[in-house]
């Protein structure tokens, strides 16, 4: 619990906003999103299942910081156990 508080404090002090999600939202791939740099600013890529799992307050917080792009990935999610983030190759 102490380690969680250290991480939470560090994220908050860097200006990031933490959005708590439920186990149900995790099961709907709400934690399997990835933020990318788009032409017009940041975009958060997720499945439609993940998008539908967020409540209005969570979506408001997300959308004030980034554009959301979502698409049906049911075949991938139902058969592979992964979702949007797992499908995107990250290059750093």
Short mmCIF file of C-alpha atoms in Angstrom, two decimals:
data_model
loop_
_atom_site.label_atom_id
_atom_site.label_comp_id
_atom_site.label_asym_id
_atom_site.label_seq_id
_atom_site.Cartn_x
_atom_site.Cartn_y
_atom_site.Cartn_z
CA UNK A 1 0.00 0.00 0.00
CA UNK A 2 2.88 2.36 0.74
CA UNK A 3 4.37 1.75 -2.71
CA UNK A 4 1.00 2.53 -4.33
CA UNK A 5 0.86 5.86 -2.47
CA UNK A 6 4.39 6.77 -3.59
CA UNK A 7 3.46 6.09 -7.23
CA UNK A 8 0.15 7.97 -6.88
CA UNK A 9 1.87 10.98 -5.33
CA UNK A 10 4.54 10.97 -8.05
CA UNK A 11 1.96 10.91 -10.85
CA UNK A 12 -0.12 13.66 -9.26
CA UNK A 13 2.92 15.87 -8.64
CA UNK A 14 3.84 15.61 -12.33
CA UNK A 15 0.45 17.06 -13.26
CA UNK A 16 -1.15 13.80 -14.36
CA UNK A 17 -4.72 13.00 -13.39
CA UNK A 18 -5.46 9.51 -12.13
CA UNK A 19 -8.71 7.87 -13.17
CA UNK A 20 -9.68 4.95 -10.97
CA UNK A 21 -11.27 2.05 -12.84
CA UNK A 22 -13.16 -0.95 -11.51
CA UNK A 23 -12.39 -4.63 -11.92
CA UNK A 24 -15.37 -4.78 -14.29
CA UNK A 25 -13.85 -2.01 -16.42
CA UNK A 26 -10.51 -3.86 -16.43
CA UNK A 27 -12.33 -7.00 -17.61
CA UNK A 28 -13.79 -4.89 -20.43
CA UNK A 29 -10.26 -3.86 -21.49
CA UNK A 30 -10.56 -0.37 -19.98
CA UNK A 31 -6.91 -0.62 -18.95
CA UNK A 32 -5.81 -1.84 -22.38
CA UNK A 33 -5.63 1.57 -24.08
CA UNK A 34 -2.68 3.45 -25.48
CA UNK A 35 -2.12 7.15 -26.02
CA UNK A 36 -0.43 8.08 -29.29
CA UNK A 37 0.65 11.32 -30.92
CA UNK A 38 -1.85 12.20 -33.65
CA UNK A 39 -1.63 14.93 -36.30
CA UNK A 40 -3.75 17.26 -34.19
CA UNK A 41 -2.57 16.21 -30.74
CA UNK A 42 -2.77 13.15 -28.54
CA UNK A 43 -5.26 10.36 -29.20
CA UNK A 44 -6.25 7.54 -26.87
CA UNK A 45 -6.84 4.33 -28.80
CA UNK A 46 -9.15 1.71 -27.29
CA UNK A 47 -11.77 -0.84 -28.20
CA UNK A 48 -15.46 0.01 -28.27
CA UNK A 49 -15.95 -2.43 -25.39
CA UNK A 50 -13.46 -0.44 -23.33
CA UNK A 51 -15.10 2.84 -24.36
CA UNK A 52 -18.55 1.61 -23.28
CA UNK A 53 -17.17 0.53 -19.89
CA UNK A 54 -16.24 4.08 -18.86
CA UNK A 55 -18.81 6.27 -17.12
CA UNK A 56 -19.59 9.83 -18.23
CA UNK A 57 -17.32 11.39 -15.59
CA UNK A 58 -14.36 9.24 -16.64
CA UNK A 59 -14.95 10.03 -20.31
CA UNK A 60 -15.14 13.76 -19.54
CA UNK A 61 -11.77 13.62 -17.79
CA UNK A 62 -10.18 11.66 -20.63
CA UNK A 63 -11.65 13.86 -23.36
CA UNK A 64 -10.44 17.10 -21.80
CA UNK A 65 -6.89 15.80 -22.28
CA UNK A 66 -7.01 13.71 -25.45
CA UNK A 67 -9.23 12.63 -28.33
CA UNK A 68 -10.64 9.11 -28.01
CA UNK A 69 -10.58 6.75 -30.97
CA UNK A 70 -12.37 3.43 -30.50
CA UNK A 71 -13.29 0.55 -32.73
CA UNK A 72 -14.91 -2.85 -32.33
CA UNK A 73 -12.18 -5.36 -31.57
CA UNK A 74 -14.47 -8.12 -30.33
CA UNK A 75 -12.84 -10.86 -32.40
CA UNK A 76 -9.39 -9.98 -31.02
CA UNK A 77 -10.65 -9.54 -27.46
CA UNK A 78 -12.72 -12.72 -27.42
CA UNK A 79 -10.04 -14.94 -28.96
CA UNK A 80 -6.69 -13.55 -27.90
CA UNK A 81 -7.16 -12.03 -24.46
CA UNK A 82 -5.71 -8.73 -25.64
CA UNK A 83 -7.08 -5.52 -27.07
CA UNK A 84 -6.01 -2.23 -28.67
CA UNK A 85 -2.76 -1.69 -26.76
CA UNK A 86 -1.64 -5.25 -27.47
CA UNK A 87 -2.17 -4.75 -31.21
CA UNK A 88 -0.05 -1.61 -31.56
CA UNK A 89 3.72 -1.87 -31.92
CA UNK A 90 5.33 0.86 -29.85
CA UNK A 91 8.47 2.55 -31.13
CA UNK A 92 10.39 4.74 -28.70
#
